[in-house]
mmCIF file of C-alpha atoms and ligand atoms in Angstrom:
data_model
loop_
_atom_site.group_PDB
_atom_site.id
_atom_site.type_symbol
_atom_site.label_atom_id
_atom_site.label_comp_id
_atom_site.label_asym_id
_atom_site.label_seq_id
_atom_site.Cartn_x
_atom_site.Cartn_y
_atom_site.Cartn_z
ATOM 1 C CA UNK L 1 35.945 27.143 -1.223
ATOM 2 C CA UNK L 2 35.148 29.429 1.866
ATOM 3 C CA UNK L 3 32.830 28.592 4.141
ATOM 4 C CA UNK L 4 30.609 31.105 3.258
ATOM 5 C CA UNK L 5 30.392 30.132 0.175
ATOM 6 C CA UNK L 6 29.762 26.182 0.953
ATOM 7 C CA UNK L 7 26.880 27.671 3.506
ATOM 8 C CA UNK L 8 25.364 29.081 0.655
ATOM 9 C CA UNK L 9 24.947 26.284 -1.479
ATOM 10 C CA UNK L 10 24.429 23.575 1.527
ATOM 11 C CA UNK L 11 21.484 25.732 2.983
ATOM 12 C CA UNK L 12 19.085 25.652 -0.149
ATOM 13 C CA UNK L 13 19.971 21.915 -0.603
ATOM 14 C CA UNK L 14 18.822 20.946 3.213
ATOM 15 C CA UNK L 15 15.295 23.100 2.702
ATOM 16 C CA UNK L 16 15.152 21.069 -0.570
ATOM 17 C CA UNK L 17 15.540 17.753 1.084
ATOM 18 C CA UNK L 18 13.216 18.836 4.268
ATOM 19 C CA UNK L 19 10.485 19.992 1.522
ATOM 20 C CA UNK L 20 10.858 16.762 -0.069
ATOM 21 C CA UNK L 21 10.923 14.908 3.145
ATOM 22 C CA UNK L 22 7.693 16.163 4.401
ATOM 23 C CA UNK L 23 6.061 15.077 1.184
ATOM 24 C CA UNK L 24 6.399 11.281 2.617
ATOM 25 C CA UNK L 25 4.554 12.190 5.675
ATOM 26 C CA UNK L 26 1.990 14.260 4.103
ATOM 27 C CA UNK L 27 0.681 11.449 1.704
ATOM 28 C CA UNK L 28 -0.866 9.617 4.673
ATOM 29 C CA UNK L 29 -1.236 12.397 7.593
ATOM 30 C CA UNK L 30 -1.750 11.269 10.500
ATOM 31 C CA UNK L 31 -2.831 7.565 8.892
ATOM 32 C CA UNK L 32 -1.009 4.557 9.698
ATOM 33 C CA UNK L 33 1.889 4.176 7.734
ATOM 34 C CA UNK L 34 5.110 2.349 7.672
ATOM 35 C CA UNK L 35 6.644 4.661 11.130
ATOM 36 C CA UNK L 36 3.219 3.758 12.588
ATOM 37 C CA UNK L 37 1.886 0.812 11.858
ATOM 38 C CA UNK L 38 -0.883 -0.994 13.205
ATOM 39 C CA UNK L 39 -0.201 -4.666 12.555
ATOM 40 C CA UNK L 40 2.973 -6.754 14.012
ATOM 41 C CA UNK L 41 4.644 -7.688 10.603
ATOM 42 C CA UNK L 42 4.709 -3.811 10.225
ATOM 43 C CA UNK L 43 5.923 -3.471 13.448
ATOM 44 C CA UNK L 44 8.840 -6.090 13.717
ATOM 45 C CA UNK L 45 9.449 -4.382 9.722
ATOM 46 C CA UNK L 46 9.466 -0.604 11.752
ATOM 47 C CA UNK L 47 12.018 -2.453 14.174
ATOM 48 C CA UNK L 48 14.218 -3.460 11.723
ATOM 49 C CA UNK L 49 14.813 -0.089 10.115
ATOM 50 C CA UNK L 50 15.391 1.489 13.839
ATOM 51 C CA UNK L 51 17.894 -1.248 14.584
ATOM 52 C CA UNK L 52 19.793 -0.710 10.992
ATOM 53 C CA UNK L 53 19.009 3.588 11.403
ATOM 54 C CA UNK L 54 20.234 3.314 15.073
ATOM 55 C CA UNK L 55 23.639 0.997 14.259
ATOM 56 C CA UNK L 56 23.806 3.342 11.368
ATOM 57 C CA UNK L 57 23.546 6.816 12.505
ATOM 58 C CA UNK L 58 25.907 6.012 15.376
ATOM 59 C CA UNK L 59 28.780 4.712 13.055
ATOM 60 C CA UNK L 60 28.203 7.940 11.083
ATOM 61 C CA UNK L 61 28.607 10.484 13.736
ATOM 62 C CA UNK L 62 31.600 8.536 15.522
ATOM 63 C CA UNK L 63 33.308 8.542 11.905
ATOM 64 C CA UNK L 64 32.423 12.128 10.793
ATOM 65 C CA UNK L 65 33.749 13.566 14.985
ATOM 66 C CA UNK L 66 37.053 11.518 14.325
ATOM 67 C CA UNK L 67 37.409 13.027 11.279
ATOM 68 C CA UNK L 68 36.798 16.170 12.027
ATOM 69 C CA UNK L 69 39.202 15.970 15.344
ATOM 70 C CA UNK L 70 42.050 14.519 12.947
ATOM 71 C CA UNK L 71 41.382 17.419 9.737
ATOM 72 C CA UNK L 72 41.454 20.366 12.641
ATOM 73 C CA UNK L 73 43.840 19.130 15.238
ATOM 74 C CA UNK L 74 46.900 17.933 12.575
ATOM 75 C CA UNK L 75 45.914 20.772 9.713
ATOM 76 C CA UNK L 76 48.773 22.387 8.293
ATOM 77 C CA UNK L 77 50.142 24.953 10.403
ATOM 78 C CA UNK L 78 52.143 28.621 9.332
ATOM 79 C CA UNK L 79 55.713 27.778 8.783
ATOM 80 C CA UNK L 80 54.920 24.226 8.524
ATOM 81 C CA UNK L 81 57.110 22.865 5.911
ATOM 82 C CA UNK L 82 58.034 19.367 4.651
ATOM 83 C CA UNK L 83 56.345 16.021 5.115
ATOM 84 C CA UNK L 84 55.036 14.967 8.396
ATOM 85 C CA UNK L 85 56.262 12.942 10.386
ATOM 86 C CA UNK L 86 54.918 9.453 8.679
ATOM 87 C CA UNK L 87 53.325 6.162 10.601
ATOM 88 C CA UNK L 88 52.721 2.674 9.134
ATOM 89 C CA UNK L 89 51.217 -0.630 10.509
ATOM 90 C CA UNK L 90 48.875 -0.801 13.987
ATOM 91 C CA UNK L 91 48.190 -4.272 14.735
ATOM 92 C CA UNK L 92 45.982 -3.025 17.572
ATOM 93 C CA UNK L 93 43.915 -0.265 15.438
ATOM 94 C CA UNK L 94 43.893 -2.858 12.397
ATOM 95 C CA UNK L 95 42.220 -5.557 14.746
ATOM 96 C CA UNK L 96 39.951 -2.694 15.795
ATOM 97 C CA UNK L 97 38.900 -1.703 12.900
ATOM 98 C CA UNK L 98 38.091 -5.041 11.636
ATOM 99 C CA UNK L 99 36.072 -6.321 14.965
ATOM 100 C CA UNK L 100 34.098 -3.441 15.480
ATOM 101 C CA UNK L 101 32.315 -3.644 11.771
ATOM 102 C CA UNK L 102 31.903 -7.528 12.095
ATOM 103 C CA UNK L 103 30.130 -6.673 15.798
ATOM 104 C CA UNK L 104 27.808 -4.354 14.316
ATOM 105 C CA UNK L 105 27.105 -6.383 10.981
ATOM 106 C CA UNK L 106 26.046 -9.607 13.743
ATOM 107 C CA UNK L 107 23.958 -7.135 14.933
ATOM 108 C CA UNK L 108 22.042 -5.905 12.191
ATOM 109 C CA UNK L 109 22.104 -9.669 10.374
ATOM 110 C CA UNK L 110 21.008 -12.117 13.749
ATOM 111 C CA UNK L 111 17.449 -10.015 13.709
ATOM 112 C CA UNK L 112 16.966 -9.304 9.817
ATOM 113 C CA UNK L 113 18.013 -12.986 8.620
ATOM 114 C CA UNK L 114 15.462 -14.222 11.667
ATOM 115 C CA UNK L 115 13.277 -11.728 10.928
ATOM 116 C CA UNK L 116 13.036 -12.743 7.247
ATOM 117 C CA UNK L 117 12.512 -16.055 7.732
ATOM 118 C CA UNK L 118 9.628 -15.088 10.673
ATOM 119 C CA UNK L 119 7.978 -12.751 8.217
ATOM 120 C CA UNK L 120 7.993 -15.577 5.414
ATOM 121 C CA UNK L 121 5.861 -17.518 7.415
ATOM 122 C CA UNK L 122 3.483 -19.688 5.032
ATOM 123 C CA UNK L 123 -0.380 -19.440 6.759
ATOM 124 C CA UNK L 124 -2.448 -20.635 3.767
ATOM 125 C CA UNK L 125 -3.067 -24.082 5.342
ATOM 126 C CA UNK L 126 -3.285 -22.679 8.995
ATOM 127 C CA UNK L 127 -7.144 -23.531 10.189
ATOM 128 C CA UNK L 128 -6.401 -19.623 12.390
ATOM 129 C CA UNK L 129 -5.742 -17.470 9.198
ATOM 130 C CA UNK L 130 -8.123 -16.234 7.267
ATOM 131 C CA UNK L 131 -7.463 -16.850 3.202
ATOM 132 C CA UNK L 132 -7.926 -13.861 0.883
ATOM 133 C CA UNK L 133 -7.003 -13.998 -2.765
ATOM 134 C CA UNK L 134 -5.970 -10.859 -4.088
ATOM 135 C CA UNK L 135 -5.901 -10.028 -8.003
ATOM 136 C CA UNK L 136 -4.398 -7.051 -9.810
ATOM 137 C CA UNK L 137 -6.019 -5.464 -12.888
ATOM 138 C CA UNK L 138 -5.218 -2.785 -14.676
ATOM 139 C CA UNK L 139 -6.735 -0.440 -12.462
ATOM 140 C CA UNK L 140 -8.695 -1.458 -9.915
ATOM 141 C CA UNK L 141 -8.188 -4.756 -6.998
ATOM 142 C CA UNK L 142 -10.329 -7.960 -7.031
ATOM 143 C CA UNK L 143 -10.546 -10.288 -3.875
ATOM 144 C CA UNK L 144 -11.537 -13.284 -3.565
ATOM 145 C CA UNK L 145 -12.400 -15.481 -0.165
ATOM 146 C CA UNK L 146 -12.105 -19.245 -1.370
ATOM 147 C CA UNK L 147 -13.393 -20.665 2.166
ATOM 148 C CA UNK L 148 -16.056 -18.563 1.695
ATOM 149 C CA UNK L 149 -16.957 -18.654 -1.845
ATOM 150 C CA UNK L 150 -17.066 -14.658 -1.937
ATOM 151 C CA UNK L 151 -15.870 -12.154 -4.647
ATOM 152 C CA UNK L 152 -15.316 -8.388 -4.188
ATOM 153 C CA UNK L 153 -13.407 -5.508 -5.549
ATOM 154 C CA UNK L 154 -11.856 -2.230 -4.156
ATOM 155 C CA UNK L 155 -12.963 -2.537 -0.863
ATOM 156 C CA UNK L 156 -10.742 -5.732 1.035
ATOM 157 C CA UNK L 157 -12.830 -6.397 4.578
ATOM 158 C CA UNK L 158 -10.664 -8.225 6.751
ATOM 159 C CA UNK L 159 -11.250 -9.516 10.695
ATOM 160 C CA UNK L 160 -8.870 -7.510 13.521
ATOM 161 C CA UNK L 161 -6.533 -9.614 15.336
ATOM 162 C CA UNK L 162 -6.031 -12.414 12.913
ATOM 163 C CA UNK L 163 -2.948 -13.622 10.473
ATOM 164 C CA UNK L 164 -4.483 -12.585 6.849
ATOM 165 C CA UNK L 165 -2.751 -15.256 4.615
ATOM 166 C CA UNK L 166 -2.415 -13.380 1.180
ATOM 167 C CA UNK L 167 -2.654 -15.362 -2.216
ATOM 168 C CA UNK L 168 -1.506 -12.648 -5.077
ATOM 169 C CA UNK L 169 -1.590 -12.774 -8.442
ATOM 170 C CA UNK L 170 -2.406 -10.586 -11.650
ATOM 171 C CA UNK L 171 -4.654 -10.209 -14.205
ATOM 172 C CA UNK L 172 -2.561 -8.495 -17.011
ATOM 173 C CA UNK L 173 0.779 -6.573 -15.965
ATOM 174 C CA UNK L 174 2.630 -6.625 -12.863
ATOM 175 C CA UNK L 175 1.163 -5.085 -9.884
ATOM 176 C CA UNK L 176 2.053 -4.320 -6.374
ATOM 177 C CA UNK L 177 -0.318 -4.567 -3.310
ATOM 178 C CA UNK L 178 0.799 -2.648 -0.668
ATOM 179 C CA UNK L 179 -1.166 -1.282 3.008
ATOM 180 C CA UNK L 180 1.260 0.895 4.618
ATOM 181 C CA UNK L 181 0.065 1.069 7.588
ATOM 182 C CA UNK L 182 0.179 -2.875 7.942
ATOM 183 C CA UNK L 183 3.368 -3.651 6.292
ATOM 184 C CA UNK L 184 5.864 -4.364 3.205
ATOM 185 C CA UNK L 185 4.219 -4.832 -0.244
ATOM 186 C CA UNK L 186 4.236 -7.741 -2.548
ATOM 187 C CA UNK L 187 4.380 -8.077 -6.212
ATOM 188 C CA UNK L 188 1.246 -9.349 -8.111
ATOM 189 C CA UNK L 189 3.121 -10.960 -11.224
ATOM 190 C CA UNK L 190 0.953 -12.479 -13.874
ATOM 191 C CA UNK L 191 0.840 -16.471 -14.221
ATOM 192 C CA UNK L 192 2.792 -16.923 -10.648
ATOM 193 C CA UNK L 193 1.581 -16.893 -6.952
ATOM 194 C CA UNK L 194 3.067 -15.316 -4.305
ATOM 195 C CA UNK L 195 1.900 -15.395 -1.029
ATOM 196 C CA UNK L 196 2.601 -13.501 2.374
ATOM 197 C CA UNK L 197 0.439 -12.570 5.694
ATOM 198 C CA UNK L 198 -0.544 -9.424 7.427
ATOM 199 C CA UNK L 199 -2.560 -8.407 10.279
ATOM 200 C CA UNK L 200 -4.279 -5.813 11.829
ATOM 201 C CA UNK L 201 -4.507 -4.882 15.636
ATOM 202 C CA UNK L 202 -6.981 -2.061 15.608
ATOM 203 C CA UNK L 203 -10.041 -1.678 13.651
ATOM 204 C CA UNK L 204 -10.823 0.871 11.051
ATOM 205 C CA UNK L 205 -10.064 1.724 7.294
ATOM 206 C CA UNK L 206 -6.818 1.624 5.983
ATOM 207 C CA UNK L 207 -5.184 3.112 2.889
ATOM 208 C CA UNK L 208 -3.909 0.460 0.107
ATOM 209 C CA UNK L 209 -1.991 1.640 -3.100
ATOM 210 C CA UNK L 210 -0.239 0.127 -5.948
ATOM 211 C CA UNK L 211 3.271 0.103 -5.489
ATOM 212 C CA UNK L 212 4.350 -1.080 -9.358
ATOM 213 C CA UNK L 213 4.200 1.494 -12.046
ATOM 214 C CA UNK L 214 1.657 -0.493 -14.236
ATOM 215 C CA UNK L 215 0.201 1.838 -16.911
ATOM 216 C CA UNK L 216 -1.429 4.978 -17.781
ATOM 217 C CA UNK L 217 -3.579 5.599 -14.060
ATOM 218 C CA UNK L 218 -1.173 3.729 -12.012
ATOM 219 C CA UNK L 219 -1.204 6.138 -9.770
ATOM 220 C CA UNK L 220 -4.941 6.131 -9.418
ATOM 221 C CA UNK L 221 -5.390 2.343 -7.990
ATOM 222 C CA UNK L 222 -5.909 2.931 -4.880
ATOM 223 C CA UNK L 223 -7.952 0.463 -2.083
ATOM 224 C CA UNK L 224 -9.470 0.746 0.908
ATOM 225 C CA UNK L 225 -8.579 -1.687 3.750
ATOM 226 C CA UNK L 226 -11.943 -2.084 6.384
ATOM 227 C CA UNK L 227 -10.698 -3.960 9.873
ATOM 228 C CA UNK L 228 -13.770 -5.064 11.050
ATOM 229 C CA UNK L 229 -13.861 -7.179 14.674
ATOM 230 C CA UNK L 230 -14.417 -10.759 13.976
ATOM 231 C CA UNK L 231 -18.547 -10.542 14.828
ATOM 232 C CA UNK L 232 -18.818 -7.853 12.427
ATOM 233 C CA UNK L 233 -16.516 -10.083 9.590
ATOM 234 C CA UNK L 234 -19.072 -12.489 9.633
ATOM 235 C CA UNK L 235 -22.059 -10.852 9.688
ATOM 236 C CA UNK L 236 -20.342 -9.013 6.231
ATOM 237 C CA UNK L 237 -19.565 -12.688 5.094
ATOM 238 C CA UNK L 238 -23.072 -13.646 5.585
ATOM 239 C CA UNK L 239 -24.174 -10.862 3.799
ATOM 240 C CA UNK L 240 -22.409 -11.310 0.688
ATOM 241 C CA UNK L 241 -23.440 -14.698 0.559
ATOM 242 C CA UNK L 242 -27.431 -13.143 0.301
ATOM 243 C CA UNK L 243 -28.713 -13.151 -3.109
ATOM 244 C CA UNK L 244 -29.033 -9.880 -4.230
ATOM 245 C CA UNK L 245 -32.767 -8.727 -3.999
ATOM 246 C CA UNK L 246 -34.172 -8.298 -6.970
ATOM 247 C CA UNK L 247 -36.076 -5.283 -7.925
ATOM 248 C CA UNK L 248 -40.130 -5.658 -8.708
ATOM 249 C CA UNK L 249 -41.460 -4.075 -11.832
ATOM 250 C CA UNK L 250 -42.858 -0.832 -9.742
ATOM 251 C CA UNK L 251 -40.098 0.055 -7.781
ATOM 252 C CA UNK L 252 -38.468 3.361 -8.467
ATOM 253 C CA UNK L 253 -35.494 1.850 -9.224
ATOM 254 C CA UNK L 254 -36.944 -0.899 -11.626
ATOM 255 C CA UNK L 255 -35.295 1.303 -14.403
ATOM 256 C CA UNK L 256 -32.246 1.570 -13.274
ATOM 257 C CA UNK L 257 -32.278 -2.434 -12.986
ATOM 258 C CA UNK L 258 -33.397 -2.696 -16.608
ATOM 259 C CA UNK L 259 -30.535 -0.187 -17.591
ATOM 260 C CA UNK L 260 -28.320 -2.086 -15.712
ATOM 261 C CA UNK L 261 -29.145 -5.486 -17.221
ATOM 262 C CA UNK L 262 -28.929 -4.038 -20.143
ATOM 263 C CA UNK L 263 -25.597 -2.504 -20.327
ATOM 264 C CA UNK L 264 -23.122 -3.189 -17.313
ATOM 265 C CA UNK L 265 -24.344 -6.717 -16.010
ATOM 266 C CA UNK L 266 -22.136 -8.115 -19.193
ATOM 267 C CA UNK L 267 -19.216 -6.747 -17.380
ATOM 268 C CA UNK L 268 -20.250 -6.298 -13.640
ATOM 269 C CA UNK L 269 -21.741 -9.452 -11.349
ATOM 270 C CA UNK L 270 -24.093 -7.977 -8.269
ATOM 271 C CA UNK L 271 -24.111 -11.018 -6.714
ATOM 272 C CA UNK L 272 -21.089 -11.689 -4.194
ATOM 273 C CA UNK L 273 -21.230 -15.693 -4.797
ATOM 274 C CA UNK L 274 -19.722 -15.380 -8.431
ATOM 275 C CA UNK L 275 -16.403 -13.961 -9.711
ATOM 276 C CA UNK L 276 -16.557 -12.169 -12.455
ATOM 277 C CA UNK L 277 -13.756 -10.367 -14.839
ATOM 278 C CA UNK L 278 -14.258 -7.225 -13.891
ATOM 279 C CA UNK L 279 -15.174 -5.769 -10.031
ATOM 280 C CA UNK L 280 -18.054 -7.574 -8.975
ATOM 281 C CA UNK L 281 -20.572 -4.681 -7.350
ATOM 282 C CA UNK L 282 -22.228 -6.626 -4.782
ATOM 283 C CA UNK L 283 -22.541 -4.112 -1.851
ATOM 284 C CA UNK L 284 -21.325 -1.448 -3.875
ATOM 285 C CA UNK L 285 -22.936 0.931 -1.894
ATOM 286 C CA UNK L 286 -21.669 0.632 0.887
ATOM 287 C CA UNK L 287 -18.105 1.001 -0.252
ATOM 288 C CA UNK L 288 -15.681 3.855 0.935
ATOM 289 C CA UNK L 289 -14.952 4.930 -2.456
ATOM 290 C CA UNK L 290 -15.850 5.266 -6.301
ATOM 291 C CA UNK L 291 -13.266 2.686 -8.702
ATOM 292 C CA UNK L 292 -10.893 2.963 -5.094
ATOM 293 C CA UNK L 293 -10.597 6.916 -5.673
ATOM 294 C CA UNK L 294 -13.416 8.941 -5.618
ATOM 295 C CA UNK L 295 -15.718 10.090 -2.626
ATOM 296 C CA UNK L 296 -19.119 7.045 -2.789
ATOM 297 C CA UNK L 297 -21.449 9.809 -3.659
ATOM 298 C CA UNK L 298 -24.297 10.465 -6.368
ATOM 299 C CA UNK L 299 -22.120 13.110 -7.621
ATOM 300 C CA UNK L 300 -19.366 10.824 -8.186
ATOM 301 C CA UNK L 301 -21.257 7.515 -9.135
ATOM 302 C CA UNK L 302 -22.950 9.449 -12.047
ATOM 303 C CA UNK L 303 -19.846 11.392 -13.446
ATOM 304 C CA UNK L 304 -17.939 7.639 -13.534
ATOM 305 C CA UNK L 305 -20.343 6.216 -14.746
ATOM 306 C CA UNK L 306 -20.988 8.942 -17.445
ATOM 307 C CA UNK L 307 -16.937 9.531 -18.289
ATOM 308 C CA UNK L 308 -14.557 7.043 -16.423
ATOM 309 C CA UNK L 309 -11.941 7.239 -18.870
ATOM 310 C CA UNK L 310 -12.163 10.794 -17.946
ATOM 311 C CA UNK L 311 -11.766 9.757 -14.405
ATOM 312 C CA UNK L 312 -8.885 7.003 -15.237
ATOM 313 C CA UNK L 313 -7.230 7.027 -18.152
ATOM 314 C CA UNK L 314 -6.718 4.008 -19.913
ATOM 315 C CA UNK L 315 -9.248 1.939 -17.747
ATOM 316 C CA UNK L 316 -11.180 -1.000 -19.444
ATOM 317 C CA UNK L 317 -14.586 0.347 -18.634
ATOM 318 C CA UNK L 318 -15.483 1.916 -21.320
ATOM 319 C CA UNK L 319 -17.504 5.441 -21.385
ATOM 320 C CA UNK L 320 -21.143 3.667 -22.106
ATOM 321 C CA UNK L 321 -23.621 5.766 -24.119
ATOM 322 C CA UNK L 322 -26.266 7.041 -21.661
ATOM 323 C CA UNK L 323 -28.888 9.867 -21.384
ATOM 324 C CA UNK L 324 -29.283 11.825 -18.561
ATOM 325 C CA UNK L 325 -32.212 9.957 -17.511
ATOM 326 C CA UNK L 326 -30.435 6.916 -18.091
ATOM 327 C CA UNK L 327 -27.720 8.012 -15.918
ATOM 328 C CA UNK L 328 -29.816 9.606 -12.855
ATOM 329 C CA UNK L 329 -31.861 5.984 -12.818
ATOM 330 C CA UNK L 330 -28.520 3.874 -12.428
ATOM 331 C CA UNK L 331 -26.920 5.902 -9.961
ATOM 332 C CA UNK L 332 -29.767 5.444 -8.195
ATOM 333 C CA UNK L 333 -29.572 2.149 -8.851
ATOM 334 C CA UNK L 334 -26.287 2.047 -7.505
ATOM 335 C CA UNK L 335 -27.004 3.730 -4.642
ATOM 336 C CA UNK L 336 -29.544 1.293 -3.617
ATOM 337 C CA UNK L 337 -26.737 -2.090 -3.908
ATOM 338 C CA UNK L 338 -26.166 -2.347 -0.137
ATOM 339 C CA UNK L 339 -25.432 -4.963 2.034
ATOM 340 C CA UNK L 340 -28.438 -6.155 4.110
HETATM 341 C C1 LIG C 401 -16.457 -3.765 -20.688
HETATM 342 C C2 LIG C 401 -16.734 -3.997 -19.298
HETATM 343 C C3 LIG C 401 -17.502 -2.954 -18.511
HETATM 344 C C4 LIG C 401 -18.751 -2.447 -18.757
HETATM 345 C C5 LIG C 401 -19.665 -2.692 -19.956
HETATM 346 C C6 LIG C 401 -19.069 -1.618 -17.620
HETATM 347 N N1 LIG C 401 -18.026 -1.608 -16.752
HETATM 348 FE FE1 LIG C 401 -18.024 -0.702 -14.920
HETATM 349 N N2 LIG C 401 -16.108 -1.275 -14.645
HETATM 350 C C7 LIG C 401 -15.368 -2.009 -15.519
HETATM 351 C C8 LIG C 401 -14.011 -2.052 -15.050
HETATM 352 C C9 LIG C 401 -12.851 -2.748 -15.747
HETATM 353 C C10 LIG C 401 -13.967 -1.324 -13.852
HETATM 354 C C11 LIG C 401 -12.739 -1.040 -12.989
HETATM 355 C C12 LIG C 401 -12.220 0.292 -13.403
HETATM 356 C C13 LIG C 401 -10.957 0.715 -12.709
HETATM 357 O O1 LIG C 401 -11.041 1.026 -11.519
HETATM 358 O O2 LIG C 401 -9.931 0.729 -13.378
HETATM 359 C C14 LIG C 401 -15.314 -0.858 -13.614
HETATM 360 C C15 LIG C 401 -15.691 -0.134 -12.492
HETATM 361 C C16 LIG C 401 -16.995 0.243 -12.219
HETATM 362 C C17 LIG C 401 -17.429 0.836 -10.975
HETATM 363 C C18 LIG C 401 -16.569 1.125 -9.759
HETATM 364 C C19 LIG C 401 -16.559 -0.098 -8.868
HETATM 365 C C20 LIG C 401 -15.958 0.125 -7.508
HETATM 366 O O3 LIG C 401 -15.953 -0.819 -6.723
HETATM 367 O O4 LIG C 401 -15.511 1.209 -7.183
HETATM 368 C C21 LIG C 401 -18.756 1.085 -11.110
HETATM 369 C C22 LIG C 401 -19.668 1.700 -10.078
HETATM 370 C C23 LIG C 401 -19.138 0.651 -12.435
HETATM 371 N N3 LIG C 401 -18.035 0.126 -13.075
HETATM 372 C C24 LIG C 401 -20.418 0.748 -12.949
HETATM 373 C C25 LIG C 401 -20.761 0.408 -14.244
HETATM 374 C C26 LIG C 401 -22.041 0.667 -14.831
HETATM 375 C C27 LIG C 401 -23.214 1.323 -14.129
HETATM 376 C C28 LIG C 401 -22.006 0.210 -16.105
HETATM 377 C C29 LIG C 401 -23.082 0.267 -17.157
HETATM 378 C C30 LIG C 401 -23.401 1.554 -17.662
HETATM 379 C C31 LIG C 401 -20.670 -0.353 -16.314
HETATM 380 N N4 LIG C 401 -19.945 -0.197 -15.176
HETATM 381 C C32 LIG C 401 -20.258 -0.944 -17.491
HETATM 382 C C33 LIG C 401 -15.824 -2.635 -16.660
HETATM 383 C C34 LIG C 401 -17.047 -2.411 -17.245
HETATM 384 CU CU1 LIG C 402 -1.043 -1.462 -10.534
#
């Protein structure tokens, strides 16, 4: 082929690939993600694929310059004829060649196999970490704080500066709970426990996702990560602790309370002592998002609430026949379940 011709078809294929490149940055901007994380298992994790990239890259270019020195200085010349003059059997490159790749595979296993076993680090009994249990449903996250006795959903509120020992598990299919920006995921498999720890070293929210293609609105179970400082953790763990003020008969939002009893509190808990099946509201308000998606707005609460399937496909709330009135009073209603 001439190399006009291989130009031609190389050029659309290396826009292709820097297109599709970009798309990984572009999911999380300028957010912490895996090349910038903010915790220090995703940092010795961003290590690691330097190291390997680094050890990598350099093997490729020194490979692909000798190559190309050997294809252009012994091509076939004019008037060339006959079979080149032949060589067999180096003992000195053979030894080379076998040393240098058993040099750089020391140096890419010493610091992953240590790594591995650092990473794998068990903190559920440690008195420092902090224990969260984390639960998969189809589509939406559930955590739980067993030294605590707290339940929430969507939003996971986690203490800066401290080893989060992670208890995972799933409610139906196979999930995966993954924070970019704080390190590697972990599978949530139904009827098994696995457990790993994270951290965080600077406060603020953090994207989650599921990483495990579990249904129809997989892609829609997203999570919000809040890295609080540790006053601030347990003024929040206080708070959920509060019984949830109840509503008196004149309030404005007394109907929204009745509605509420009436129709979600089968499915939804609003107190932040007691798990519950499906996300437990307790502080609802105050949460970044609508089901881990959707801006935490009127707007948004009431079109959920009106159509979620709409919203998620496939999710187990089902769309609840409401009126309008109905539907104004429990957003309201909604809007009014902060934390004290
Ligand atoms: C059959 C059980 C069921 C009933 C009844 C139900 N829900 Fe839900 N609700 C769910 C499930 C399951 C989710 C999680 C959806 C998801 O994200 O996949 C949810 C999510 C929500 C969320 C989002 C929570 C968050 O943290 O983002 C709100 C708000 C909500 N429901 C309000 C209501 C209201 C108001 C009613 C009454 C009209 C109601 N639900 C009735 C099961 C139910
Ligand atoms: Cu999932």
């Amino acid at each position: 082929m001439r190399p006009w011709k291989l130009a031609k078809r190389l050029v659309p294929l290396f826009l292709l690939f820097t297109l599709v490149l970009s798309g990984c940055s572009s999911i999380l901007g300028d957010d912490p993600s895996p090349l910038n994380p903010k915790g220090s298992v995703g940092e010795d994790q961003l290590f690691l694929i330097k190291l390997s990239l680094f050890v990598m890259t350099g093997v490729l270019v020194i490979v692909f310059v000798l190559f190309g020195y050997v294809v252009i200085r012994f091509r076939k010349r004019k008037n060339q004829t006959g079979v080149p003059k032949q060589t067999e059997g180096s003992h000195v490159l053979e030894i080379v060649w076998t040393v240098i790749p058993l040099v750089l595979l020391l140096i890419l296993a010493v610091p992953m196999v240590t790594q591995t076993f650092a990473l794998a680090k068990d903190y559920s009994e440690s008195e420092e970490a902090e224990q969260v249990k984390v639960i998969g449903h189809q589509f939406w996250w559930e955590f739980q704080y067993p030294e605590h006795g707290i339940y929430t959903a969507q939003d996971l509120v986690i203490p800066v500066n401290t080893k989060i020992a992670f208890e995972l598990t799933s409610a139906d299919v196979i999930h995966s709970f993954w924070i970019p920006g704080l390190g590697g995921k972990m599978d949530t498999n139904p009827g098994m426990t696995n457990k790993f720890y994270l951290d965080a070293e600077e406060v603020g929210t953090y994207k989650g996702k599921c990483a495990e293609l579990c249904g129809a609105s997989h892609a829609l179970m997203d999570f919000k990560v809040q890295v609080v400082t540790q006053e601030e953790y347990e003024a929040w763990v206080a708070s959920m602790k509060e019984p949830s003020q109840a509503v008196n008969e004149q309030d404005a939002l007394a109907q929204g309370q009745e509605i509420f009893k009436a129709k979600c509190m089968s499915c939804h808990a609003i107190d932040g002592t007691q798990p519950g099946v499906y996300p437990n509201l307790k502080g609802f308000a105050d949460r970044e998002l609508v089901a881990g998606i959707k801006e935490n707005n009127a707007e948004w609460i009431r079109k959920w609430i009106d159509d979620p399937q709409s919203i998620k496909p496939g999710t187990l709330m089902p769309n609840v026949d409401l009126t309008d009135d109905e539907l104004d009073a429990l957003t309201e209603y909604l809007q009014s379940l902060k934390l004290e």
